[in-house]
mmCIF file of C-alpha atoms in Angstrom:
data_model
loop_
_atom_site.group_PDB
_atom_site.id
_atom_site.type_symbol
_atom_site.label_atom_id
_atom_site.label_comp_id
_atom_site.label_asym_id
_atom_site.label_seq_id
_atom_site.Cartn_x
_atom_site.Cartn_y
_atom_site.Cartn_z
ATOM 1 C CA MET A 1 75.548 121.729 95.559
ATOM 2 C CA GLN A 2 74.033 121.071 99.133
ATOM 3 C CA THR A 3 75.163 118.835 101.468
ATOM 4 C CA GLU A 4 74.305 118.080 105.351
ATOM 5 C CA GLN A 5 76.933 117.882 107.873
ATOM 6 C CA ILE A 6 76.918 117.800 111.720
ATOM 7 C CA VAL A 7 77.735 120.967 113.651
ATOM 8 C CA PHE A 8 77.567 121.266 117.065
ATOM 9 C CA THR A 9 75.832 124.681 117.577
ATOM 10 C CA ALA A 10 76.624 124.991 121.467
ATOM 11 C CA PRO A 11 77.968 123.165 124.251
ATOM 12 C CA GLY A 12 75.662 119.920 124.377
ATOM 13 C CA VAL A 13 74.131 120.400 121.299
ATOM 14 C CA ALA A 14 74.789 118.900 118.036
ATOM 15 C CA GLU A 15 72.642 119.781 114.685
ATOM 16 C CA LEU A 16 72.512 118.144 111.236
ATOM 17 C CA GLN A 17 72.456 121.220 109.045
ATOM 18 C CA GLN A 18 72.190 121.910 105.111
ATOM 19 C CA THR A 19 75.223 123.599 103.464
ATOM 20 C CA GLU A 20 76.175 124.417 100.239
ATOM 21 C CA ILE A 21 79.299 123.060 98.641
ATOM 22 C CA PRO A 22 80.901 124.731 95.835
ATOM 23 C CA ALA A 23 83.169 123.474 93.208
ATOM 24 C CA PRO A 24 86.302 122.685 94.501
ATOM 25 C CA ALA A 25 89.451 125.203 94.338
ATOM 26 C CA ALA A 26 92.635 125.000 92.934
ATOM 27 C CA GLY A 27 94.454 121.916 94.704
ATOM 28 C CA GLN A 28 91.310 120.848 96.350
ATOM 29 C CA VAL A 29 89.431 117.398 95.144
ATOM 30 C CA GLN A 30 85.182 117.300 96.258
ATOM 31 C CA VAL A 31 84.975 113.818 98.260
ATOM 32 C CA ARG A 32 81.951 111.703 98.402
ATOM 33 C CA ILE A 33 82.121 110.494 102.055
ATOM 34 C CA ALA A 34 81.302 106.828 102.690
ATOM 35 C CA VAL A 35 82.255 106.383 106.490
ATOM 36 C CA SER A 36 83.731 108.728 108.594
ATOM 37 C CA ALA A 37 85.362 107.836 112.028
ATOM 38 C CA VAL A 38 84.070 109.018 115.190
ATOM 39 C CA SER A 39 86.642 109.379 117.969
ATOM 40 C CA SER A 40 84.087 109.330 121.116
ATOM 41 C CA GLY A 41 86.637 110.962 123.891
ATOM 42 C CA THR A 42 87.236 113.967 121.472
ATOM 43 C CA GLU A 43 83.909 114.274 120.176
ATOM 44 C CA ARG A 44 82.528 114.344 123.602
ATOM 45 C CA ALA A 45 84.987 117.293 124.437
ATOM 46 C CA ASN A 46 84.213 119.196 121.642
ATOM 47 C CA LEU A 47 80.426 118.763 122.442
ATOM 48 C CA LEU A 48 80.983 120.151 126.039
ATOM 49 C CA GLY A 49 83.158 122.441 124.877
ATOM 50 C CA SER A 50 86.064 120.994 127.017
ATOM 51 C CA ASP A 51 89.354 122.498 127.579
ATOM 52 C CA THR A 52 91.204 119.624 127.000
ATOM 53 C CA LEU A 53 90.230 119.573 123.254
ATOM 54 C CA SER A 54 94.111 119.683 122.251
ATOM 55 C CA TRP A 55 97.364 118.243 124.179
ATOM 56 C CA VAL A 56 99.603 120.624 121.978
ATOM 57 C CA VAL A 57 97.484 123.839 123.158
ATOM 58 C CA PRO A 58 96.756 123.434 126.901
ATOM 59 C CA LYS A 59 93.429 125.073 128.030
ATOM 60 C CA CYS A 60 92.339 125.529 124.439
ATOM 61 C CA LYS A 61 88.772 126.258 124.399
ATOM 62 C CA ALA A 62 86.104 125.289 122.167
ATOM 63 C CA GLN A 63 84.476 128.124 119.939
ATOM 64 C CA PHE A 64 81.106 127.555 118.251
ATOM 65 C CA PRO A 65 79.352 126.786 115.769
ATOM 66 C CA ARG A 66 82.423 123.838 115.499
ATOM 67 C CA VAL A 67 82.233 121.486 112.481
ATOM 68 C CA LEU A 68 84.410 118.403 113.387
ATOM 69 C CA GLY A 69 85.606 115.372 112.334
ATOM 70 C CA TYR A 70 89.308 114.031 111.141
ATOM 71 C CA SER A 71 89.225 110.739 109.336
ATOM 72 C CA SER A 72 87.286 109.501 106.633
ATOM 73 C CA ALA A 73 86.902 107.601 103.502
ATOM 74 C CA GLY A 74 84.932 107.821 99.999
ATOM 75 C CA VAL A 75 85.278 108.368 96.117
ATOM 76 C CA VAL A 76 86.710 111.601 94.627
ATOM 77 C CA GLU A 77 83.855 113.208 92.887
ATOM 78 C CA GLN A 78 85.724 116.050 91.454
ATOM 79 C CA VAL A 79 89.237 117.439 91.253
ATOM 80 C CA GLY A 80 90.130 121.188 91.361
ATOM 81 C CA GLU A 81 92.900 123.002 89.124
ATOM 82 C CA GLY A 82 96.227 121.476 89.283
ATOM 83 C CA VAL A 83 95.572 118.276 91.134
ATOM 84 C CA THR A 84 97.018 115.567 88.736
ATOM 85 C CA ASP A 85 97.360 112.579 90.854
ATOM 86 C CA LEU A 86 93.655 111.838 91.769
ATOM 87 C CA ALA A 87 90.610 111.509 89.716
ATOM 88 C CA VAL A 88 86.910 111.490 89.752
ATOM 89 C CA GLY A 89 85.897 107.878 90.975
ATOM 90 C CA ASP A 90 89.317 106.884 93.012
ATOM 91 C CA ARG A 91 88.462 105.620 96.327
ATOM 92 C CA VAL A 92 90.189 107.539 99.379
ATOM 93 C CA ALA A 93 91.028 108.156 103.005
ATOM 94 C CA LEU A 94 91.007 111.490 104.024
ATOM 95 C CA SER A 95 92.850 113.245 106.797
ATOM 96 C CA TRP A 96 91.626 116.136 108.939
ATOM 97 C CA SER A 97 88.059 115.968 107.365
ATOM 98 C CA THR A 98 84.535 116.588 108.527
ATOM 99 C CA HIS A 99 81.091 114.822 109.441
ATOM 100 C CA THR A 100 79.787 115.713 106.421
ATOM 101 C CA HIS A 101 78.538 113.941 102.836
ATOM 102 C CA VAL A 102 80.427 115.783 100.372
ATOM 103 C CA GLN A 103 83.355 117.935 101.075
ATOM 104 C CA ASN A 104 86.213 119.955 99.441
ATOM 105 C CA ILE A 105 89.694 118.947 100.993
ATOM 106 C CA PRO A 106 93.307 119.453 100.102
ATOM 107 C CA ALA A 107 94.493 117.029 97.600
ATOM 108 C CA ALA A 108 97.816 116.733 99.808
ATOM 109 C CA ASN A 109 95.135 115.497 102.703
ATOM 110 C CA VAL A 110 94.106 112.272 100.435
ATOM 111 C CA THR A 111 95.185 109.396 99.880
ATOM 112 C CA PRO A 112 93.979 106.844 97.292
ATOM 113 C CA ILE A 113 93.039 103.388 98.906
ATOM 114 C CA GLY A 114 92.338 100.821 96.294
ATOM 115 C CA ASP A 115 90.365 97.931 97.010
ATOM 116 C CA ILE A 116 90.744 98.670 100.895
ATOM 117 C CA PRO A 117 87.334 98.603 102.711
ATOM 118 C CA PHE A 118 85.921 102.410 103.011
ATOM 119 C CA GLU A 119 85.623 101.084 107.149
ATOM 120 C CA GLU A 120 89.250 100.472 107.657
ATOM 121 C CA ALA A 121 90.813 103.138 105.160
ATOM 122 C CA ALA A 122 88.491 105.606 107.294
ATOM 123 C CA LEU A 123 90.620 104.855 110.641
ATOM 124 C CA PHE A 124 94.107 105.615 108.638
ATOM 125 C CA HIS A 125 94.408 109.265 110.287
ATOM 126 C CA ILE A 126 93.034 108.751 113.634
ATOM 127 C CA ALA A 127 95.331 105.539 113.607
ATOM 128 C CA THR A 128 98.545 107.575 113.436
ATOM 129 C CA PHE A 129 97.693 109.702 116.395
ATOM 130 C CA PRO A 130 98.853 107.010 118.445
ATOM 131 C CA LEU A 131 101.929 106.363 116.271
ATOM 132 C CA ALA A 132 102.615 110.156 116.599
ATOM 133 C CA VAL A 133 102.653 110.341 120.492
ATOM 134 C CA ILE A 134 105.024 107.061 120.572
ATOM 135 C CA LEU A 135 107.291 109.190 118.112
ATOM 136 C CA ALA A 136 107.168 112.002 119.968
ATOM 137 C CA LEU A 137 108.157 110.235 123.631
ATOM 138 C CA MET A 138 111.064 108.433 121.265
ATOM 139 C CA ILE A 139 112.498 111.975 120.015
ATOM 140 C CA ASN A 140 111.854 113.008 123.832
ATOM 141 C CA GLU A 141 113.978 110.505 125.522
ATOM 142 C CA VAL A 142 116.914 110.892 122.800
ATOM 143 C CA GLN A 143 117.110 114.424 123.577
ATOM 144 C CA ASN A 144 116.957 113.868 126.810
ATOM 145 C CA SER A 145 119.768 110.899 126.797
ATOM 146 C CA ARG A 146 122.343 113.329 124.662
ATOM 147 C CA PHE A 147 121.833 115.807 127.628
ATOM 148 C CA LYS A 148 122.416 113.525 129.918
ATOM 149 C CA ARG A 149 125.385 112.356 128.526
ATOM 150 C CA THR A 150 126.587 116.020 127.593
ATOM 151 C CA VAL A 151 125.928 116.849 131.375
ATOM 152 C CA GLN A 152 128.527 113.949 132.947
ATOM 153 C CA MET A 153 130.954 114.425 130.158
ATOM 154 C CA VAL A 154 131.500 118.181 131.361
#
């Protein structure tokens, strides 16, 4: 099956390219994307080849060509071997997806959404980013508080 996907081929260059999508492998599902969320800051950094692509890896240089995206929603078209909790026709949200019409993705990155509109479900994954930062700050605060109490007790 042929599909189209957005590919950043060089700094400052984005192209819509044709690509072949095979049947999903074991543990994967194939999803036809209805909505793919765009984070303007992340997309811009990737398009320009910025070294601020990751808050986990400082000075992370973009490699080209690059296929981006991470938060989308659509409909399951096929399921790979061993996938039992998703079925053809399920409406789903995807985590760590790409900007493409159809894609294969690990079933673990797919969540059923029922009747939630695709436009809302496509934001599920991207919405977790600020929550992850808050959680990291809370964990850091707890660790620092324990450390301070230990130091004061000695």
